[in-house]
GROMACS .gro file of C-alpha atoms in nm:
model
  340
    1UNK     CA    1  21.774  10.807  12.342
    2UNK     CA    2  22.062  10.992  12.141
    3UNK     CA    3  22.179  10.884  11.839
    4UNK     CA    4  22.559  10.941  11.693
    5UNK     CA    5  22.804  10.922  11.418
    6UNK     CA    6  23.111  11.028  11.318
    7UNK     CA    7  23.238  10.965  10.926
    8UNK     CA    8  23.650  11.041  10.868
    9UNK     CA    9  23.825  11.313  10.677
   10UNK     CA   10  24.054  11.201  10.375
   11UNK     CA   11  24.389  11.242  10.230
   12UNK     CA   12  24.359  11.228   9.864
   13UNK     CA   13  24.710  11.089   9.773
   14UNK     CA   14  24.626  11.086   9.370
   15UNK     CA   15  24.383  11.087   9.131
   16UNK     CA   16  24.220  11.406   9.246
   17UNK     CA   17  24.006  11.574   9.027
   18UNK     CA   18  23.912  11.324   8.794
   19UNK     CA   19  23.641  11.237   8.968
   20UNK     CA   20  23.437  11.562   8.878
   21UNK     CA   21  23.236  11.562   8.601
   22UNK     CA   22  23.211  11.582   8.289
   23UNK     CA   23  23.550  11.454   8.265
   24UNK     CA   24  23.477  11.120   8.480
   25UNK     CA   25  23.181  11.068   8.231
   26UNK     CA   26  23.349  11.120   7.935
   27UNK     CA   27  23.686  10.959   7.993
   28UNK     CA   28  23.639  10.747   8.345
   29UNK     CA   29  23.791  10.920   8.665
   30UNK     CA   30  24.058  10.695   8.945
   31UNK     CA   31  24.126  10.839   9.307
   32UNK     CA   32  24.303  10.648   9.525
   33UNK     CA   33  24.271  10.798   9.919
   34UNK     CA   34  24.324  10.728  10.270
   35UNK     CA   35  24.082  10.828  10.572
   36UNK     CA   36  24.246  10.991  10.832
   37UNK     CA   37  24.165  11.022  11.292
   38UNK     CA   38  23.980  11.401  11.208
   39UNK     CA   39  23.636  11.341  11.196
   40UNK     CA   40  23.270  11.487  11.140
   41UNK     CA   41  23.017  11.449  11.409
   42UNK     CA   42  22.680  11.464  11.433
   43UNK     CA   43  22.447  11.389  11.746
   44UNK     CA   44  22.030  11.349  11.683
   45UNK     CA   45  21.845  11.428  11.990
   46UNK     CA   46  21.443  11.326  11.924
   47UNK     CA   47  21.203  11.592  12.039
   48UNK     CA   48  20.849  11.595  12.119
   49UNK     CA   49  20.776  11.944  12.130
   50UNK     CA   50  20.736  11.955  11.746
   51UNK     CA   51  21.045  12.179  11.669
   52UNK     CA   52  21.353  12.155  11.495
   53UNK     CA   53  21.662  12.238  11.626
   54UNK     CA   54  21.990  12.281  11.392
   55UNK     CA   55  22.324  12.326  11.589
   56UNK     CA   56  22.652  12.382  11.415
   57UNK     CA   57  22.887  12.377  11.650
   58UNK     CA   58  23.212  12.458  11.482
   59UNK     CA   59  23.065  12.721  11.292
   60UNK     CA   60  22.879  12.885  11.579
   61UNK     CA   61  22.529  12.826  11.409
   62UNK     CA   62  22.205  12.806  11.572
   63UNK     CA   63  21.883  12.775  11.353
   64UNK     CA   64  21.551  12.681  11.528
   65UNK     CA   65  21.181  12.596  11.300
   66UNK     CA   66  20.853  12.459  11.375
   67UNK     CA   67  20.830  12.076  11.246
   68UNK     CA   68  20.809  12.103  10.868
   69UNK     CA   69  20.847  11.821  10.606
   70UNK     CA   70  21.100  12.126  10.440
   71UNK     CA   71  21.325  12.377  10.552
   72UNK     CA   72  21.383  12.696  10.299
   73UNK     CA   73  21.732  12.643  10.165
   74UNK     CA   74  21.841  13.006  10.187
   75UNK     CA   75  22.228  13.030  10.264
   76UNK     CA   76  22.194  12.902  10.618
   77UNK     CA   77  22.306  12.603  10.732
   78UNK     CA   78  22.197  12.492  10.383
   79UNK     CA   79  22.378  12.172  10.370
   80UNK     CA   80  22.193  12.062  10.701
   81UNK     CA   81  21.863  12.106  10.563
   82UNK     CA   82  21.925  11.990  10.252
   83UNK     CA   83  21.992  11.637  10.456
   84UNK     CA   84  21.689  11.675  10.657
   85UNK     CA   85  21.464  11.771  10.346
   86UNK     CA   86  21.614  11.427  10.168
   87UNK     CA   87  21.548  11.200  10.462
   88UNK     CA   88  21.206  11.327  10.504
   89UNK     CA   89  21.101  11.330  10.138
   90UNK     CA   90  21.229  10.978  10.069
   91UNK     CA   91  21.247  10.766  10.433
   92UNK     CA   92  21.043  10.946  10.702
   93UNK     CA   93  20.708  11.041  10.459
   94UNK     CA   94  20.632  11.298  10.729
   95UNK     CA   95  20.801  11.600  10.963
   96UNK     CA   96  21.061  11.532  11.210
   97UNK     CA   97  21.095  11.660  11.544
   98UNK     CA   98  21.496  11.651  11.683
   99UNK     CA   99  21.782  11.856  11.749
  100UNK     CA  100  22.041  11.811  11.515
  101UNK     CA  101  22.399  11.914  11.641
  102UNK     CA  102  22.707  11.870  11.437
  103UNK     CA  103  23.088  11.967  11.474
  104UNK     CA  104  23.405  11.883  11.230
  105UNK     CA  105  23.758  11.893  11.311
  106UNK     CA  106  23.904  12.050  11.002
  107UNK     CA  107  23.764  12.393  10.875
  108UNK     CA  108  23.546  12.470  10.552
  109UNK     CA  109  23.796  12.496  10.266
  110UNK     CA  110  24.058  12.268  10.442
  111UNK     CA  111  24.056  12.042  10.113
  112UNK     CA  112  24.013  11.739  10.359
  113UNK     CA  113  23.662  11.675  10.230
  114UNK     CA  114  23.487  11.807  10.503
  115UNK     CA  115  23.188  11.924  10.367
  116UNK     CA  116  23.042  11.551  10.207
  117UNK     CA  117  23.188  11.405  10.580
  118UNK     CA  118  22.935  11.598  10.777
  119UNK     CA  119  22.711  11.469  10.515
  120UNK     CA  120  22.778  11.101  10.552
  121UNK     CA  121  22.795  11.150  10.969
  122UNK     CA  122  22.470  11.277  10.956
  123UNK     CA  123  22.233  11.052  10.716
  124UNK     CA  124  22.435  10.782  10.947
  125UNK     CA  125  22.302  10.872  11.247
  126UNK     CA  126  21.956  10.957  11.067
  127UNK     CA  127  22.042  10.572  10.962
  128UNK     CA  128  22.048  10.519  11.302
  129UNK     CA  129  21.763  10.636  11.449
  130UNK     CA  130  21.521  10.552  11.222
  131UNK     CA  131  21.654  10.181  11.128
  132UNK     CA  132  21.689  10.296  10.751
  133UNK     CA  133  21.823   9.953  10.520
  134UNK     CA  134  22.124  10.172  10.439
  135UNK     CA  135  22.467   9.966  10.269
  136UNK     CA  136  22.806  10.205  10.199
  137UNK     CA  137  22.689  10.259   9.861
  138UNK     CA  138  22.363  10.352   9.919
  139UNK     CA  139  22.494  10.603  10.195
  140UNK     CA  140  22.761  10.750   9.975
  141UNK     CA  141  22.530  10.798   9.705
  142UNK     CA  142  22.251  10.994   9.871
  143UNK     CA  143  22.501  11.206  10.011
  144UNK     CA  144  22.650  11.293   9.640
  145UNK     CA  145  22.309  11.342   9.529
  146UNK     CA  146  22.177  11.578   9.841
  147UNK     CA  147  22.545  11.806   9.742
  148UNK     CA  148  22.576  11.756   9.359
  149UNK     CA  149  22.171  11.769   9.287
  150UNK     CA  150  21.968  11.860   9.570
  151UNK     CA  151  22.181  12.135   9.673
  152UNK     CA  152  22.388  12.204   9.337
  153UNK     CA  153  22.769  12.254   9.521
  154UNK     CA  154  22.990  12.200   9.285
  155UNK     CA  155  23.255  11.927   9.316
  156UNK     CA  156  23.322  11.554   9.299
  157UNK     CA  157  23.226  11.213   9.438
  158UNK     CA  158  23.512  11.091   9.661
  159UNK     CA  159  23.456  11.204   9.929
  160UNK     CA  160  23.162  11.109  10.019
  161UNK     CA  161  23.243  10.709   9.922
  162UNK     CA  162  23.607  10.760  10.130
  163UNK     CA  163  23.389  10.891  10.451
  164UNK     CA  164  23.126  10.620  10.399
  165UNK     CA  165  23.411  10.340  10.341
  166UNK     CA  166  23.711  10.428  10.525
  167UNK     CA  167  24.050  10.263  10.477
  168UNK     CA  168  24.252  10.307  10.181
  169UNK     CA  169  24.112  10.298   9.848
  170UNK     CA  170  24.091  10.332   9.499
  171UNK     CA  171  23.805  10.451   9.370
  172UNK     CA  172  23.701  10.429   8.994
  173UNK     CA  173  23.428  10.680   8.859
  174UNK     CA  174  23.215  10.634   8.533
  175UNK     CA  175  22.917  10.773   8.363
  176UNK     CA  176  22.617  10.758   8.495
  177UNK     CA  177  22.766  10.884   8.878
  178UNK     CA  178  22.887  10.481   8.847
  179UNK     CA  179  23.155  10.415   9.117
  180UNK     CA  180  23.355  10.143   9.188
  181UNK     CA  181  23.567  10.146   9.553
  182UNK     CA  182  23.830   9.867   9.561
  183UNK     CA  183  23.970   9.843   9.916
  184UNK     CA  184  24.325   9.798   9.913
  185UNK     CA  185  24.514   9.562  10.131
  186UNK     CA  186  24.820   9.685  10.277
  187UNK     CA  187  25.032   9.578  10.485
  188UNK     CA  188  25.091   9.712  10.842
  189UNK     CA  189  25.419   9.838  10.834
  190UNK     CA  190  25.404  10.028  10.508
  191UNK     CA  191  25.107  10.208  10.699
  192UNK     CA  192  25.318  10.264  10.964
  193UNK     CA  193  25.594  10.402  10.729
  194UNK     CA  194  25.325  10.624  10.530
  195UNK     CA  195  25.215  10.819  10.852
  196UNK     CA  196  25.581  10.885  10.947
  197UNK     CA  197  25.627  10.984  10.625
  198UNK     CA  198  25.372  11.189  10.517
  199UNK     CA  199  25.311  11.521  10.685
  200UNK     CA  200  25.023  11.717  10.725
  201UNK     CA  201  25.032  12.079  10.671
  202UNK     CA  202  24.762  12.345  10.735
  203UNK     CA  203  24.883  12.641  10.576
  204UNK     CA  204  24.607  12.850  10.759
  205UNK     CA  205  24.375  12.985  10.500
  206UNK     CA  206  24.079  12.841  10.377
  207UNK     CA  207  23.947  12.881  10.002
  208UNK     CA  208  23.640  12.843   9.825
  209UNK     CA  209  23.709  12.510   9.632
  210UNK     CA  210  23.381  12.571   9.434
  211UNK     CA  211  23.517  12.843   9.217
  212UNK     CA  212  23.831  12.635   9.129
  213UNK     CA  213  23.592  12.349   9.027
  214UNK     CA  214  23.397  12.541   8.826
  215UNK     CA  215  23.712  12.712   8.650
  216UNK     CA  216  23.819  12.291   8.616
  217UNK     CA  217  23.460  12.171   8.468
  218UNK     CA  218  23.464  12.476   8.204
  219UNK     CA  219  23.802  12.392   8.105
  220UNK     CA  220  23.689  12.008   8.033
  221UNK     CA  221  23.362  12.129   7.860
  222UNK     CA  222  23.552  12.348   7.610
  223UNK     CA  223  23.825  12.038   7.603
  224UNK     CA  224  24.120  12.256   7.657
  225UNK     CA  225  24.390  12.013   7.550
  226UNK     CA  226  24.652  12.139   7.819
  227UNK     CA  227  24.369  12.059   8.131
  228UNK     CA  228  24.236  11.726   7.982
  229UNK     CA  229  24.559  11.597   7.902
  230UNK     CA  230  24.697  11.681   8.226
  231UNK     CA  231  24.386  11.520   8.382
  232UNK     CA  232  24.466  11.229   8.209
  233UNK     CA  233  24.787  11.235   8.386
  234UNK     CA  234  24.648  11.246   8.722
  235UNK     CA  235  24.484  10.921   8.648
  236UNK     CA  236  24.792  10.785   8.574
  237UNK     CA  237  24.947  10.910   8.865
  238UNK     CA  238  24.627  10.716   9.075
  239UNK     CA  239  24.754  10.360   8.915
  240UNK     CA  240  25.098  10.445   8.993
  241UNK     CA  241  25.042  10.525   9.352
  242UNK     CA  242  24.841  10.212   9.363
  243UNK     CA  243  25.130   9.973   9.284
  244UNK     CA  244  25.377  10.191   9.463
  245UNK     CA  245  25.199  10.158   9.793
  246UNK     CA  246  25.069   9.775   9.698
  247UNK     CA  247  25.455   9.655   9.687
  248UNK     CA  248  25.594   9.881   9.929
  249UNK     CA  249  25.832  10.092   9.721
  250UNK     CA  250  25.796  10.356   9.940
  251UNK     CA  251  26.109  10.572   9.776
  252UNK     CA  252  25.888  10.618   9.484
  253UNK     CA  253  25.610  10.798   9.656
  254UNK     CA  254  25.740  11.140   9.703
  255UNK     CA  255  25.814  11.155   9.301
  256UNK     CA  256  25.471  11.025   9.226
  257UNK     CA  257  25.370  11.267   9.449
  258UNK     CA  258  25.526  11.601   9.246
  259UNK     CA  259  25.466  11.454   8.949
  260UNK     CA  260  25.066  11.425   8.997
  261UNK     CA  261  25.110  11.862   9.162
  262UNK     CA  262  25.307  11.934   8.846
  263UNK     CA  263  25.005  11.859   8.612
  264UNK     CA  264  24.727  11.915   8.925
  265UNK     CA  265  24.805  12.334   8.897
  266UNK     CA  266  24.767  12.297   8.469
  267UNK     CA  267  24.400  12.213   8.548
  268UNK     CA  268  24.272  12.516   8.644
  269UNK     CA  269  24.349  12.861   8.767
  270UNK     CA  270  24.388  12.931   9.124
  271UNK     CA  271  24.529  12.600   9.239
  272UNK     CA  272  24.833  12.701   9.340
  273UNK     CA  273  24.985  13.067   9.461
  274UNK     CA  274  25.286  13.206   9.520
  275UNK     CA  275  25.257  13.120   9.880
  276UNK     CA  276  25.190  12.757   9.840
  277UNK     CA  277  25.477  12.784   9.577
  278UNK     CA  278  25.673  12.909   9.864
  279UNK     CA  279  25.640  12.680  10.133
  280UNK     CA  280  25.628  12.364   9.865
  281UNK     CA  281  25.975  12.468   9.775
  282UNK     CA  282  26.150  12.533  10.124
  283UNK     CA  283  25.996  12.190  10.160
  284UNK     CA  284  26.196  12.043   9.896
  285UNK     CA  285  26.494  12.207   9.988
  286UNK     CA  286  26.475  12.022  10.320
  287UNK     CA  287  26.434  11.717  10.222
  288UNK     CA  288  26.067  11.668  10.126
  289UNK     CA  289  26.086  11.476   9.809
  290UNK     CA  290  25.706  11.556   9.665
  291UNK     CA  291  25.385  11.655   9.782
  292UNK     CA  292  25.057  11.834   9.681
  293UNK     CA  293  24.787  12.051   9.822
  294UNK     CA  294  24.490  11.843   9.972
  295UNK     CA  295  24.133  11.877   9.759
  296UNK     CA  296  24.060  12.135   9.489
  297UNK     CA  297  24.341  12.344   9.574
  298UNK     CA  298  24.406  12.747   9.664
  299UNK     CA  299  24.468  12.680  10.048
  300UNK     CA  300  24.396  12.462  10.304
  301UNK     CA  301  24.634  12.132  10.407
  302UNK     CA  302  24.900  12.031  10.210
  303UNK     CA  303  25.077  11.672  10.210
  304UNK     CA  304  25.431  11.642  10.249
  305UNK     CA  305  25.635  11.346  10.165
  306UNK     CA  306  25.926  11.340  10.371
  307UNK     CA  307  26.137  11.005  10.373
  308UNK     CA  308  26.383  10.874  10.621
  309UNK     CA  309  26.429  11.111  10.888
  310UNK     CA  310  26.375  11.454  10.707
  311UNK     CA  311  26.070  11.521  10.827
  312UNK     CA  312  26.224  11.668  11.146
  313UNK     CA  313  26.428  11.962  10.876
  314UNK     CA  314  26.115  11.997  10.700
  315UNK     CA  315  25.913  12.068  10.993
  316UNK     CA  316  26.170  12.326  11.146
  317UNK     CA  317  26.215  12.478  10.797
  318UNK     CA  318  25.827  12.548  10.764
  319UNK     CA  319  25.795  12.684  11.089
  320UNK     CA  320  25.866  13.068  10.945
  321UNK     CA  321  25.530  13.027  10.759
  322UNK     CA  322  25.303  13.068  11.043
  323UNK     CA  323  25.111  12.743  10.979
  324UNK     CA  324  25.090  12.421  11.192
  325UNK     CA  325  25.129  12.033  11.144
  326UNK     CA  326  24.863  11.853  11.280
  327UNK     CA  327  24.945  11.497  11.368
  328UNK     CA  328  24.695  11.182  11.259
  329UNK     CA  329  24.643  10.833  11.192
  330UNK     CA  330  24.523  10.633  10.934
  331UNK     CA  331  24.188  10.494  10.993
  332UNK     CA  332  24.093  10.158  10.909
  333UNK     CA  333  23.655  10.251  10.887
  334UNK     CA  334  23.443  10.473  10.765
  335UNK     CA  335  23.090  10.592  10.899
  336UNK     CA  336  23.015  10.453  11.262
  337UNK     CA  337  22.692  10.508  11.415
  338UNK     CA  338  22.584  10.396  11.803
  339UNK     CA  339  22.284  10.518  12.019
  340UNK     CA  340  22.315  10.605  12.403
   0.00000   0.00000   0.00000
């Protein structure tokens, strides 16, 4: 028997970075997100030859142990261990035998949430195979606490409830890693009008979010007035997309948009570059109206809101930058898991 899953990447539309701490414990953090058709996989094949096989296919990672209730987290394929040493300590009681082979459509740094995706794909298939009484909280949860605790990455909690839910959401974050995910019903043809709309650009550099997050959580520790307060203004921005996309005033999202990357790059250093400046601006000049880089910023995709027909201008006028538009779809569900 084999046992799959695949959880969805996300497009954080607003909101993001309030759901980091401290600031979501001190002041309450809202994201609201859509999942997108790029995915995280993982496959577990059982084994009864008492080894343990780790595949990362994407990254072009091999790692092979004797069955061991724990695998040394030393810079290797740390995140997949990390998920193996959770599911053993707490479900299985005892060490596992499988091969464990994983692959993710986006690349590390892409600010598309990969990293807690894979996480979610795998504990659902590990959900899968061994029957384990798991709800979309309860997923999400153990995945932020495998990166946040077990592993201590640095970052948020959105991801791993948008991977684990799917759909479009707003999410609401408290103290106590409380979280809140109100589904939001929208109609088909604003959807539709969203994914014309909205482009997706990959720029074609990576970055290492956790170093902007860090720069963002020191900044809220030492309650630098110009990050908190323009924190406070990406919440805003969250409730604002809300009833923007909720009664289809579609015209309104591309300000909503800039406004939320105006006050996203007084958060922390390294956000933005002159490059990102760059292409945002040739953007605008064609007809974009707002848009934003995708996760903690520095690289990766950015989100281009492009209304009526200028997304053809704004696609030609990009093209001297060397990166690509990749084309999805929104996705209506988060983590699915099947056996073969």
């Amino acid at each position: 028997m084999i046992f799959r899953s695949r959880a969805p990447l996300r497009l954080g539309l607003a909101g993001g970075g309030t759901d980091v701490s401290p600031y979501s414990d001190l002041y309450g953090g809202a994201i609201l997100n859509a999942t997108i058709s790029m995915f995280a996989y993982a496959t577990i094949e059982p084994r009864s030859d008492g080894k343990i096989v780790i595949n990362s296919v994407d990254r072009k990672e091999r790692l092979e142990f004797n069955s061991k209730d724990y695998l040394e987290i030393d810079g290797n394929l740390d995140l997949l261990k990390g998920i193996y040493n959770r599911i053993v300590k707490d479900f299985a009681k005892k060490p596992l035998s499988l091969e464990l082979t994983t692959y993710v459509d986006a690349p590390p740094g892409s600010g598309l949430g990969s990293s807690s995706t894979l996480v979610v794909a795998i504990l659902g298939a590990f959900a899968e195979w061994l029957s384990l009484p798991l709800g979309e909280y309860d997923i999400a949860h153990i995945a932020f606490e495998i990166e946040r605790k077990d592993l201590e990455m640095t970052g948020g909690k959105q991801d791993q409830y948008a991977a684990t839910f799917g759909g479009f959401n707003f999410m609401e974050f408290y103290d106590n890693d409380k979280v809140i995910v109100n589904p939001l019903r929208i109609k088909p043809e604003i959807i539709n009008e969203l994914q014309f709309n909205l482009l997706l650009y990959y720029t074609g550099t990576s970055r290492l979010s956790s170093k902007i997050i860090e720069a963002q959580v020191k900044n809220v520790s030492e309650k630098k007035e110009r990050s908190v307060e323009a924190m406070h203004k990406l919440k805003e921005q969250a409730i604002m997309m809300k009833e923007a996309i909720l009664k289809g005033k579609l015209d309104e999202i591309g300000e909503i948009l800039d406004f939320g990357w105006q006050y996203k790059k007084q958060m922390a250093e390294g956000i933005t570059n002159p490059v990102i400046e760059e292409i945002y601006e040739a953007a605008k000049r064609a007809g974009s109206t707002g848009g934003k880089i995708s996760g903690a910023g520095g690289g990766g995709f950015m989100i281009l809101y492009c209304p009526r027909n200028t997304r053809y201008k704004v696609i030609e006028s990009l093209q001297k930058f060397g990166g690509e538009f990749r084309r999805y779809q929104f996705t209506k569900y988060g983590v699915e898991t099947w056996k073969v």
